[in-house]
Amino acid sequence: MKAKIGLAQINPTLGDLQRNLEIHRDFIDRGHRSSVDLLIFPELSLTGYFLKDMVPQVALRLDSPVVRELEEMSRGISLVIGLVEESEEALFYNAALYLEDGAIRHCHRKVYLPTYGLFDEQRYLARGRTVRTFKSRFGQMAILICEDLWHVSTVYLAAQQGADLLLIPAASPGRGAERGGKLEIAETWEAMNRTYATLFTMGVCFTNRVGYEDGVNFWGGSEIISPAGERLLKGNDFEENLLVGVFDLDEVRRSRISNTVRRDEDLDLTFRELQRIYRKHFPEGDGDE
Amino acid sequence: MSEVRISVELVRRMLTGFIRNEVTKTGHERVVVGLSGGIDSSLSAYLGAEALGPAQVLGLIMPYRTSSSQSLEDARRVVAVLGIRSRVIDITPMIDAYFAAFPEADPVRRGNKMARERMTILYDFSMVEKALVLGTSNKTELLLGYGTLHGDMASAINPLGDLYKTQVRQLAEAMGIPETILRKPPTADLWQGQSDEGELGFTYAEVDRLLYYMVDRRYNEEQLQDLGFEPDFVTRVTKLVQGSQYKRRLPVIAKISNRTIDRDFRYARDWGR
């Protein structure tokens, strides 16, 4: 089975939900016209990135009319959309929804909120607590958002739950122009995407946004990597674009025949060692030992 | 100096994109830039012209009577090569009228006043032109505080603020800025024979390498000395950077309420843009 995957390398307007919804409608229309099966938008695609005190103003509850409209738009084309999700207890999450056949199939709340250098997410957002996979019409999937990927453990957890495809919405700021023809950060991401795809024998779909916010550029360079580590699609740096590539789902099976890392992974070993390490970090008993 | 080198093609693309994006999303089409005939303002003008088209760039040449004729000539060459629009506005009458009341004023005071006079003219034209003031301060100057607060440091958007002087030179060369501008020693041109490097007491090549390791790579004093930097040089530059921190910040606001601007009232400058 083959899936036509679209990467919506868009430039959202900071804090302007209505305008960003327009951009989503436009790209979804274009996706339909290109017979795209699955269209992946970047991190916080409905809101823009450096929201700061705007977070509560642009937050959406999953039962809100906007989300209902997005659900409706997922008929005939599966969607990954980034938003600020407001929980029932009024906590705000950097989240991504997987929408299919008119319903939300999965909501991933970003677990690692970068708060260093130019990032300040923990100041404004609540932290997700789970990494889960979910079933889609294209097989078992996981969504991880941008900084989540800088922690191997999240990808490991997704792989151990059987992920065939890893979807990565990102808002990665461009930086580091000292190393020759490519941004340092772009090189790092390309290495991570390829490594994860190969080490966990799964397809990797990475959608990074473009545009500028307060002088910070987002570099784009969205890509799809096969489970064999082969690049199937690559977007231009810096330019808004709908990228469309074909992903052969049978490639997952073939890759696992030639590369047996998934079969050979010893979850029991990892678990035992982690438990031992955990006990060492957090010894039992009360008071001084 | 290889540490401080940048990929010019990449940076050129990022900076022209930056100018286009920041100008258009604020509802503008044009920029206005003060041209001194030096490398920084020339580079800003080149980037502006490439980003928006030459017709959308207004270069203001604002000499004082002691400004060197070479500066004027070089600024005019930039205008001619790029095909941008330009005006020459002599600031001598305004400056001399003011200092007629303070004849004892020293060159630094006069230089600051000239820089601020030029700033008011740039902002006046930005209103007439519905344009943004394009900045020309580079990272070296900003870190050392080698500029006039509310003077040449003032702008709406600054494409050069994250480039060291040697990186400015590298990009300027790649963009084909005239040789005479590339070669001449950097100067504030406040008096005959003044030069940045003479006044600072070190070269841009030296200080850029130090700042790169100090700021970008976070080397501490001991590690900087291991790289061969003289302790006195390190101390002096550290003091300059610390001492000029106020120039890189907005005025301090005394906190009274629960929600104070910039402290707990935090929005991006591009709020809703």
Short mmCIF file of N, CA and C in Angstrom, two decimals, chain A residues 11 13-16 50-54 57 117 120 123-124 174-183 211-217 236-239, chain B residues 2-8 10-11 13-19 21-22 25 167 212 216-218 259 263-273:
data_model
loop_
_atom_site.label_atom_id
_atom_site.label_comp_id
_atom_site.label_asym_id
_atom_site.label_seq_id
_atom_site.Cartn_x
_atom_site.Cartn_y
_atom_site.Cartn_z
N ASN A 11 3.81 29.31 6.63
CA ASN A 11 4.28 30.45 7.42
C ASN A 11 3.09 31.05 8.17
N THR A 13 0.75 33.18 10.76
CA THR A 13 0.84 34.53 11.32
C THR A 13 0.69 34.45 12.84
N LEU A 14 1.59 35.13 13.54
CA LEU A 14 1.63 35.02 14.99
C LEU A 14 0.34 35.49 15.65
N GLY A 15 -0.34 34.55 16.32
CA GLY A 15 -1.50 34.90 17.13
C GLY A 15 -2.79 35.15 16.36
N ASP A 16 -2.80 34.89 15.06
CA ASP A 16 -3.98 35.20 14.25
C ASP A 16 -4.66 33.91 13.79
N PHE A 50 6.12 32.12 18.83
CA PHE A 50 6.50 32.90 20.02
C PHE A 50 5.29 33.63 20.60
N LEU A 51 4.37 32.85 21.17
CA LEU A 51 3.08 33.39 21.59
C LEU A 51 3.15 34.17 22.90
N LYS A 52 4.03 33.74 23.79
CA LYS A 52 4.15 34.38 25.10
C LYS A 52 2.79 34.56 25.76
N ASP A 53 2.45 35.81 26.13
CA ASP A 53 1.19 36.05 26.86
C ASP A 53 -0.07 35.84 26.01
N MET A 54 0.11 35.56 24.72
CA MET A 54 -1.06 35.30 23.87
C MET A 54 -1.58 33.88 24.02
N GLN A 57 -5.16 33.32 24.82
CA GLN A 57 -6.08 33.92 23.84
C GLN A 57 -6.27 33.05 22.61
N GLY A 117 18.13 29.18 26.06
CA GLY A 117 18.48 29.96 24.88
C GLY A 117 17.34 30.84 24.44
N ASP A 120 11.25 29.56 25.57
CA ASP A 120 10.69 29.90 26.88
C ASP A 120 9.36 29.18 27.11
N ARG A 123 7.46 28.53 30.56
CA ARG A 123 6.90 29.70 31.21
C ARG A 123 5.39 29.82 30.91
N TYR A 124 5.01 29.34 29.74
CA TYR A 124 3.64 29.59 29.27
C TYR A 124 2.79 28.33 29.11
N GLY A 174 16.13 28.84 12.72
CA GLY A 174 17.41 28.73 12.03
C GLY A 174 18.51 29.43 12.81
N ARG A 175 19.64 28.75 12.98
CA ARG A 175 20.78 29.37 13.66
C ARG A 175 22.04 28.59 13.38
N GLY A 176 23.16 29.28 13.48
CA GLY A 176 24.45 28.66 13.22
C GLY A 176 24.81 28.66 11.76
N ALA A 177 25.35 29.78 11.27
CA ALA A 177 25.69 29.90 9.84
C ALA A 177 27.20 29.89 9.63
N GLU A 178 27.91 29.30 10.60
CA GLU A 178 29.38 29.37 10.55
C GLU A 178 30.01 28.17 9.88
N ARG A 179 29.20 27.17 9.56
CA ARG A 179 29.79 25.89 9.18
C ARG A 179 29.73 25.56 7.70
N GLY A 180 29.76 26.53 6.83
CA GLY A 180 29.67 26.17 5.43
C GLY A 180 28.27 26.34 4.91
N GLY A 181 27.90 25.55 3.94
CA GLY A 181 26.71 25.82 3.14
C GLY A 181 25.36 25.62 3.81
N LYS A 182 25.35 25.01 5.00
CA LYS A 182 24.07 24.66 5.60
C LYS A 182 24.00 25.17 7.03
N LEU A 183 22.80 25.51 7.48
CA LEU A 183 22.64 25.90 8.88
C LEU A 183 23.01 24.71 9.76
N GLY A 211 9.18 31.25 7.65
CA GLY A 211 8.76 32.59 8.06
C GLY A 211 9.63 33.14 9.17
N TYR A 212 9.30 34.34 9.61
CA TYR A 212 10.07 35.02 10.65
C TYR A 212 9.15 35.48 11.77
N GLU A 213 9.61 35.39 13.00
CA GLU A 213 8.91 36.03 14.13
C GLU A 213 9.95 36.80 14.93
N ASP A 214 9.76 38.09 15.05
CA ASP A 214 10.72 38.95 15.77
C ASP A 214 12.16 38.68 15.33
N GLY A 215 12.37 38.57 14.04
CA GLY A 215 13.72 38.42 13.53
C GLY A 215 14.25 37.00 13.55
N VAL A 216 13.52 36.07 14.19
CA VAL A 216 13.93 34.67 14.20
C VAL A 216 13.33 33.99 12.98
N ASN A 217 14.17 33.35 12.18
CA ASN A 217 13.64 32.66 11.01
C ASN A 217 13.43 31.19 11.31
N ASN A 236 12.49 22.86 0.10
CA ASN A 236 13.47 23.96 0.07
C ASN A 236 13.55 24.60 1.43
N ASP A 237 14.73 25.12 1.71
CA ASP A 237 14.87 25.90 2.92
C ASP A 237 14.16 27.24 2.73
N PHE A 238 13.54 27.72 3.78
CA PHE A 238 12.99 29.08 3.90
C PHE A 238 11.72 29.37 3.09
N GLU A 239 11.31 28.49 2.15
CA GLU A 239 10.19 28.86 1.28
C GLU A 239 8.90 28.14 1.65
N SER B 2 39.29 31.93 10.86
CA SER B 2 38.32 31.05 10.22
C SER B 2 37.12 30.78 11.12
N GLU B 3 37.32 30.90 12.46
CA GLU B 3 36.22 30.64 13.39
C GLU B 3 35.02 31.55 13.13
N VAL B 4 35.33 32.79 12.77
CA VAL B 4 34.28 33.79 12.69
C VAL B 4 33.63 33.84 11.31
N ARG B 5 34.11 32.99 10.41
CA ARG B 5 33.57 33.05 9.05
C ARG B 5 32.14 32.51 8.97
N ILE B 6 31.37 33.11 8.07
CA ILE B 6 29.98 32.66 7.89
C ILE B 6 29.78 32.18 6.46
N SER B 7 28.72 31.42 6.28
CA SER B 7 28.32 31.05 4.93
C SER B 7 27.56 32.23 4.33
N VAL B 8 28.21 32.94 3.40
CA VAL B 8 27.62 34.20 2.94
C VAL B 8 26.32 34.01 2.16
N LEU B 10 24.05 31.74 2.55
CA LEU B 10 22.99 31.44 3.50
C LEU B 10 22.56 32.71 4.25
N VAL B 11 23.53 33.45 4.75
CA VAL B 11 23.23 34.64 5.53
C VAL B 11 22.56 35.70 4.67
N ARG B 13 20.63 35.20 2.19
CA ARG B 13 19.25 34.77 2.01
C ARG B 13 18.42 35.03 3.26
N MET B 14 19.00 34.72 4.42
CA MET B 14 18.27 34.92 5.67
C MET B 14 18.00 36.41 5.91
N LEU B 15 18.96 37.25 5.57
CA LEU B 15 18.80 38.68 5.86
C LEU B 15 17.88 39.38 4.87
N THR B 16 17.94 39.01 3.59
CA THR B 16 17.00 39.63 2.65
C THR B 16 15.57 39.16 2.97
N GLY B 17 15.45 37.89 3.34
CA GLY B 17 14.13 37.37 3.75
C GLY B 17 13.62 38.10 4.98
N PHE B 18 14.52 38.34 5.91
CA PHE B 18 14.17 39.07 7.14
C PHE B 18 13.64 40.47 6.82
N ILE B 19 14.35 41.19 5.98
CA ILE B 19 13.92 42.56 5.64
C ILE B 19 12.56 42.54 4.94
N ASN B 21 10.25 40.27 5.04
CA ASN B 21 9.21 39.81 5.95
C ASN B 21 8.83 40.89 6.97
N GLU B 22 9.82 41.48 7.62
CA GLU B 22 9.52 42.46 8.67
C GLU B 22 8.88 43.73 8.08
N LYS B 25 5.11 42.70 6.64
CA LYS B 25 4.08 42.30 7.60
C LYS B 25 3.66 43.44 8.52
N GLN B 167 32.49 39.66 9.86
CA GLN B 167 31.47 38.96 9.08
C GLN B 167 30.75 39.92 8.14
N TYR B 212 33.72 36.23 19.80
CA TYR B 212 33.14 34.97 19.33
C TYR B 212 33.30 33.87 20.39
N ASP B 216 29.67 33.74 21.94
CA ASP B 216 29.01 32.66 21.20
C ASP B 216 29.36 31.29 21.77
N ARG B 217 30.64 31.13 22.13
CA ARG B 217 31.09 29.82 22.59
C ARG B 217 31.17 29.71 24.11
N ARG B 218 30.91 30.81 24.82
CA ARG B 218 30.84 30.82 26.29
C ARG B 218 32.13 30.36 26.97
N ARG B 259 1.27 43.75 36.76
CA ARG B 259 1.62 43.43 35.38
C ARG B 259 2.34 44.62 34.76
N ARG B 263 8.09 42.95 31.84
CA ARG B 263 8.47 42.04 32.92
C ARG B 263 7.44 40.92 33.04
N ASP B 264 6.18 41.30 33.24
CA ASP B 264 5.13 40.28 33.22
C ASP B 264 4.01 40.61 32.24
N PHE B 265 4.26 41.56 31.37
CA PHE B 265 3.41 41.83 30.21
C PHE B 265 4.31 41.54 29.02
N ARG B 266 4.15 40.32 28.47
CA ARG B 266 5.13 39.85 27.50
C ARG B 266 4.46 39.45 26.20
N TYR B 267 4.74 40.21 25.18
CA TYR B 267 4.28 39.85 23.84
C TYR B 267 5.43 40.03 22.87
N ALA B 268 5.39 39.26 21.79
CA ALA B 268 6.39 39.44 20.74
C ALA B 268 6.17 40.82 20.13
N ARG B 269 7.21 41.38 19.58
CA ARG B 269 7.06 42.63 18.84
C ARG B 269 6.13 42.41 17.64
N ASP B 270 6.19 41.20 17.09
CA ASP B 270 5.34 40.87 15.94
C ASP B 270 3.93 40.45 16.36
N TRP B 271 3.52 40.83 17.53
CA TRP B 271 2.17 40.56 18.05
C TRP B 271 1.11 40.87 16.99
N GLY B 272 0.43 39.83 16.51
CA GLY B 272 -0.65 40.03 15.53
C GLY B 272 -0.19 40.48 14.16
N ARG B 273 1.10 40.37 13.86
CA ARG B 273 1.60 40.78 12.54
C ARG B 273 1.72 39.57 11.63
#
